[in-house]
PDB file of C-alpha atoms in Angstrom:
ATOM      1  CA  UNK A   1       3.560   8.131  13.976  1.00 60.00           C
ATOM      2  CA  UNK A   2       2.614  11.051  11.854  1.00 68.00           C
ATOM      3  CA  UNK A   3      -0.769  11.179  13.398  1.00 67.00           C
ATOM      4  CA  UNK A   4       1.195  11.581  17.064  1.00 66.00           C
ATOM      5  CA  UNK A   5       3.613  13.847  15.554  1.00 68.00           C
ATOM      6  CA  UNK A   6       0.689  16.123  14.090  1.00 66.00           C
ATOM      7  CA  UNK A   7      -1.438  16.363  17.218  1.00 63.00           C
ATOM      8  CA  UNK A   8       1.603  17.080  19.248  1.00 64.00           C
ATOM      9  CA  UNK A   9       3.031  19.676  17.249  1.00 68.00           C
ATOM     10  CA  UNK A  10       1.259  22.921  16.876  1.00 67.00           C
ATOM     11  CA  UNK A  11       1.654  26.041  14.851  1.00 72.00           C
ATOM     12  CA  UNK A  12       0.584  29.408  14.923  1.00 72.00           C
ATOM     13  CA  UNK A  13      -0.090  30.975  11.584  1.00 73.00           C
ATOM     14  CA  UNK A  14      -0.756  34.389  12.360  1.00 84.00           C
ATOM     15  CA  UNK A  15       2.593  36.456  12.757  1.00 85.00           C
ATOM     16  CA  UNK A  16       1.383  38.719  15.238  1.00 87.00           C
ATOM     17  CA  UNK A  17      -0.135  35.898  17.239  1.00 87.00           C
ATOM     18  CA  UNK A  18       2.749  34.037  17.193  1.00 88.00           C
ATOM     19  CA  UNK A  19       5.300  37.042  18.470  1.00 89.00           C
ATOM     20  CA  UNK A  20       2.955  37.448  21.074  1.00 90.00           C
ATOM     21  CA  UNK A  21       3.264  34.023  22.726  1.00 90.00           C
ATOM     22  CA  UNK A  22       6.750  34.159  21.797  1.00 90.00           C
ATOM     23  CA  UNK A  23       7.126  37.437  23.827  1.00 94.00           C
ATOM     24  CA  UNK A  24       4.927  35.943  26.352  1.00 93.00           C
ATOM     25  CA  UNK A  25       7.469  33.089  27.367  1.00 93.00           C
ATOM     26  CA  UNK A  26      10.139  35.453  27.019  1.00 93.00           C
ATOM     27  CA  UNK A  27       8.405  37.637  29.690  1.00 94.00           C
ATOM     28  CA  UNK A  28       7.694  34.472  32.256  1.00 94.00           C
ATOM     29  CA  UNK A  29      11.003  33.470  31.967  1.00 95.00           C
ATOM     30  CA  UNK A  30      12.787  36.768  32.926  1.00 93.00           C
ATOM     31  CA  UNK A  31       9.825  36.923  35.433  1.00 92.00           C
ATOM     32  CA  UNK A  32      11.413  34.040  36.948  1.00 94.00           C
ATOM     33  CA  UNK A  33      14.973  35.315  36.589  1.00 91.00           C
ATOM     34  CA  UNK A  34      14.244  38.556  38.203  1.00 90.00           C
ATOM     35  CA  UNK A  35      11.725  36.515  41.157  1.00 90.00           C
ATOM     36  CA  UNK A  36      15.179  34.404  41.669  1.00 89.00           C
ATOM     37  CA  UNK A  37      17.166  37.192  41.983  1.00 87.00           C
ATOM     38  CA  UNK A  38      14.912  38.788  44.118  1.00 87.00           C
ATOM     39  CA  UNK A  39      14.838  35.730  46.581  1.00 86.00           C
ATOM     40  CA  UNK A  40      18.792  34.918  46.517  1.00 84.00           C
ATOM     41  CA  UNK A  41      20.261  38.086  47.198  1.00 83.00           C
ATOM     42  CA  UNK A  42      19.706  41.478  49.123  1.00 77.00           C
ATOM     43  CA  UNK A  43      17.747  43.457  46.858  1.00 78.00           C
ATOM     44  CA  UNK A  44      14.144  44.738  47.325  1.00 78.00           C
ATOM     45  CA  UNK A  45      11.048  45.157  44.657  1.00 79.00           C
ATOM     46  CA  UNK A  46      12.092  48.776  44.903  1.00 80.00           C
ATOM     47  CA  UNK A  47      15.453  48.279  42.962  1.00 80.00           C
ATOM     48  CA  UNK A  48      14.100  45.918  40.200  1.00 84.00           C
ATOM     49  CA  UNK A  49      12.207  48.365  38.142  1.00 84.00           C
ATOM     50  CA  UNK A  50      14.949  49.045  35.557  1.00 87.00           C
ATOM     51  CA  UNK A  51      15.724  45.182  35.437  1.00 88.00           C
ATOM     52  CA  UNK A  52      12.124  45.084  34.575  1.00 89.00           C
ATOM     53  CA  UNK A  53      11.949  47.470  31.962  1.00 89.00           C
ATOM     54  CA  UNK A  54      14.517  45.271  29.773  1.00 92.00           C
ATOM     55  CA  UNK A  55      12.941  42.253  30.224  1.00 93.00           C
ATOM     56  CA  UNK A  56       9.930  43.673  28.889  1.00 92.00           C
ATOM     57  CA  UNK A  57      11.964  45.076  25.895  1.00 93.00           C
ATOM     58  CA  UNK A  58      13.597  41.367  25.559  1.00 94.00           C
ATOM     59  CA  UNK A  59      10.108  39.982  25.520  1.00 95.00           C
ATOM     60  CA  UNK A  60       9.127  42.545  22.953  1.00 94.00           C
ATOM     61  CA  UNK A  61      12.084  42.459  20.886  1.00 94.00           C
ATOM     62  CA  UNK A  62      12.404  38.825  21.030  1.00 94.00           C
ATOM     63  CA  UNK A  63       8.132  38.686  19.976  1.00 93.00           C
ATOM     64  CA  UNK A  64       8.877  40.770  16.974  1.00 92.00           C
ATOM     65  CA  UNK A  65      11.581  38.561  15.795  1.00 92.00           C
ATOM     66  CA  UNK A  66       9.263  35.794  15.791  1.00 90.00           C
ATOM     67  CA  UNK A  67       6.738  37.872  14.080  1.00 90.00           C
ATOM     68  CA  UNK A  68       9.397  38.678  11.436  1.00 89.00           C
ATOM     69  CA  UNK A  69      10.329  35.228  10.964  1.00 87.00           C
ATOM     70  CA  UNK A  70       6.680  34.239  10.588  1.00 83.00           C
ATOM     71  CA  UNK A  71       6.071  36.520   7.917  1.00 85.00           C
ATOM     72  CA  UNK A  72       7.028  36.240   4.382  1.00 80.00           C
ATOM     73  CA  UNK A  73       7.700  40.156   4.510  1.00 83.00           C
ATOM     74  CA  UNK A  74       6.991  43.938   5.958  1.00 85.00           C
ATOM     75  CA  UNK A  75       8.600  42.345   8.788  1.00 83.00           C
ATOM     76  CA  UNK A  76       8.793  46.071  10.473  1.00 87.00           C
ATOM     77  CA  UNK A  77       5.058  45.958  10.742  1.00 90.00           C
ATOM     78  CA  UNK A  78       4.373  42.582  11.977  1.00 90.00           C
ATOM     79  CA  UNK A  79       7.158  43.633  14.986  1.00 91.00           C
ATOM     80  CA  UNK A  80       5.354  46.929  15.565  1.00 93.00           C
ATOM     81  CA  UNK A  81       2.020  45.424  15.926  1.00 93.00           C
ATOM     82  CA  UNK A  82       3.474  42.647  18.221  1.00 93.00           C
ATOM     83  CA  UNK A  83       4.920  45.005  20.124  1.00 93.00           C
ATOM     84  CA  UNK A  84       2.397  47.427  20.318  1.00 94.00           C
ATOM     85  CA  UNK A  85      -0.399  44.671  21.098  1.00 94.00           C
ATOM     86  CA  UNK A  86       2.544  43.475  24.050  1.00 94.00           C
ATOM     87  CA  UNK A  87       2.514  47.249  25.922  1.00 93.00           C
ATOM     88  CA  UNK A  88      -1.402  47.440  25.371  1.00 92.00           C
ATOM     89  CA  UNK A  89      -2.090  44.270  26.700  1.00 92.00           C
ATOM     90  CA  UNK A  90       0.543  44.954  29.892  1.00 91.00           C
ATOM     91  CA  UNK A  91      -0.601  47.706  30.405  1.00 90.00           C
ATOM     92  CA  UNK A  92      -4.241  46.230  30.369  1.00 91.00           C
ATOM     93  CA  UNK A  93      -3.083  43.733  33.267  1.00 89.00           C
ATOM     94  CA  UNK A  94      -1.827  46.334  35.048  1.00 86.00           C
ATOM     95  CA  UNK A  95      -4.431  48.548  35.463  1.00 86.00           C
ATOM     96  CA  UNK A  96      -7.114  45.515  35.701  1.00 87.00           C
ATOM     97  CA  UNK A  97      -5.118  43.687  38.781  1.00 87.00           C
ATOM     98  CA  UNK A  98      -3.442  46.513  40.422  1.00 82.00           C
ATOM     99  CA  UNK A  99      -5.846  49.633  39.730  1.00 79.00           C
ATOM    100  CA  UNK A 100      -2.714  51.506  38.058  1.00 80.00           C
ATOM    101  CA  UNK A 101      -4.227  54.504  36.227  1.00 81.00           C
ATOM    102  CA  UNK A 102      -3.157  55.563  33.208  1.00 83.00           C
ATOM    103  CA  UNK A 103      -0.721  58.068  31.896  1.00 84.00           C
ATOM    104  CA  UNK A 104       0.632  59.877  29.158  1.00 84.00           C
ATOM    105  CA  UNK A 105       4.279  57.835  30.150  1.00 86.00           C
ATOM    106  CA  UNK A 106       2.262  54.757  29.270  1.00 86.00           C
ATOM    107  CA  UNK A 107       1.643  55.923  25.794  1.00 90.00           C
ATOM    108  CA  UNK A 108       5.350  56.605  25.578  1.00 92.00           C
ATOM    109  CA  UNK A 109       5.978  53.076  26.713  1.00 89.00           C
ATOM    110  CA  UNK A 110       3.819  51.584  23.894  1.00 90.00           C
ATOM    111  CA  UNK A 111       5.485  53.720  21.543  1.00 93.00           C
ATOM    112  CA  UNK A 112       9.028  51.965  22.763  1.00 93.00           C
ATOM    113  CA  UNK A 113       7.674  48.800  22.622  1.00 93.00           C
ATOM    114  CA  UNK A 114       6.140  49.023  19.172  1.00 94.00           C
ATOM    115  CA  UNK A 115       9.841  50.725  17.727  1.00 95.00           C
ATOM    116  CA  UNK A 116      11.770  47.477  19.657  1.00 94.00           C
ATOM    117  CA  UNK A 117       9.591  45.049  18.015  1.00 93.00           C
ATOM    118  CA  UNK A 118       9.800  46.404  14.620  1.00 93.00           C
ATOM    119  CA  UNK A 119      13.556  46.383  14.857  1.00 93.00           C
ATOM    120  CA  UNK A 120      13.168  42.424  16.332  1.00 92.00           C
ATOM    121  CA  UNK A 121      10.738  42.052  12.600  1.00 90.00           C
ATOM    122  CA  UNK A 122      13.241  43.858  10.767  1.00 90.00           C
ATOM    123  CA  UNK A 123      15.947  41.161  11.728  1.00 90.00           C
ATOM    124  CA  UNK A 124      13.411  38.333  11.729  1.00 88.00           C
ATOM    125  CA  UNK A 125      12.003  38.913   8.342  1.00 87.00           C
ATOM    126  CA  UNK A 126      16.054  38.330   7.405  1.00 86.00           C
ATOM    127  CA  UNK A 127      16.560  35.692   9.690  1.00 82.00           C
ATOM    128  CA  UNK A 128      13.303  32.886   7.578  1.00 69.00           C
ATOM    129  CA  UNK A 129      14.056  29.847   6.004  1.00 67.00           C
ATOM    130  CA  UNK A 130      13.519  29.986   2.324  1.00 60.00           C
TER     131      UNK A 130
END
């Protein structure tokens, strides 16, 4: 039973790793939210790019909690690195699948990103069981 239990259960050790595939899910399941909404009522992509804003600072603050609670301390920086790795590597995706150039909003955007998830570490470095 232990060996089942072991195999089954895995465990990130690295806070910033972990935030990251915590702000991952977070991001694929507002994806879906916003995809639903999308399909049940009358709006159009146009319309959703505020919605999509906050679900990216969800997924980022929600990362950096994780981070936080992963850590033992200097929660801050594990959320700002989480974050800051979570713009970089949106912002990668977006310019590698849909050729969107860069600009000096995006570096604003990181900058956002990196403050939210050091305010998710702040409250997740609290939030660890002792």
């Amino acid at each position: 039973m232990y060996l089942i239990r072991r195999l089954l259960s895995w465990r990130i050790a690295n806070p910033v790793l972990s935030g990251l595939c915590r702000s991952f899910l977070w991001m694929l399941l507002g994806a879906f939210v916003l995809s639903l909404l999308l399909w049940g009522s009358g709006l159009s992509e146009e319309d959703l790019a505020m919605y999509t804003y906050i679900v990216h600072g969800i997924a980022a603050a929600f990362g950096g909690l994780a981070a936080g609670r992963r850590a033992s301390r200097k929660g801050w920086y594990q959320g700002c690195l989480t974050g800051a790795f979570y713009a970089i590597i949106i912002l990668l995706v977006g310019f590698l699948a849909l050729d969107s150039p860069f600009s000096g909003s995006d570096l604003l955007w990181i900058l956002a990103a990196s403050a939210i998830g050091a305010l998710g570490g702040m409250f997740g470095v609290n939030l660890q069981k002792n």
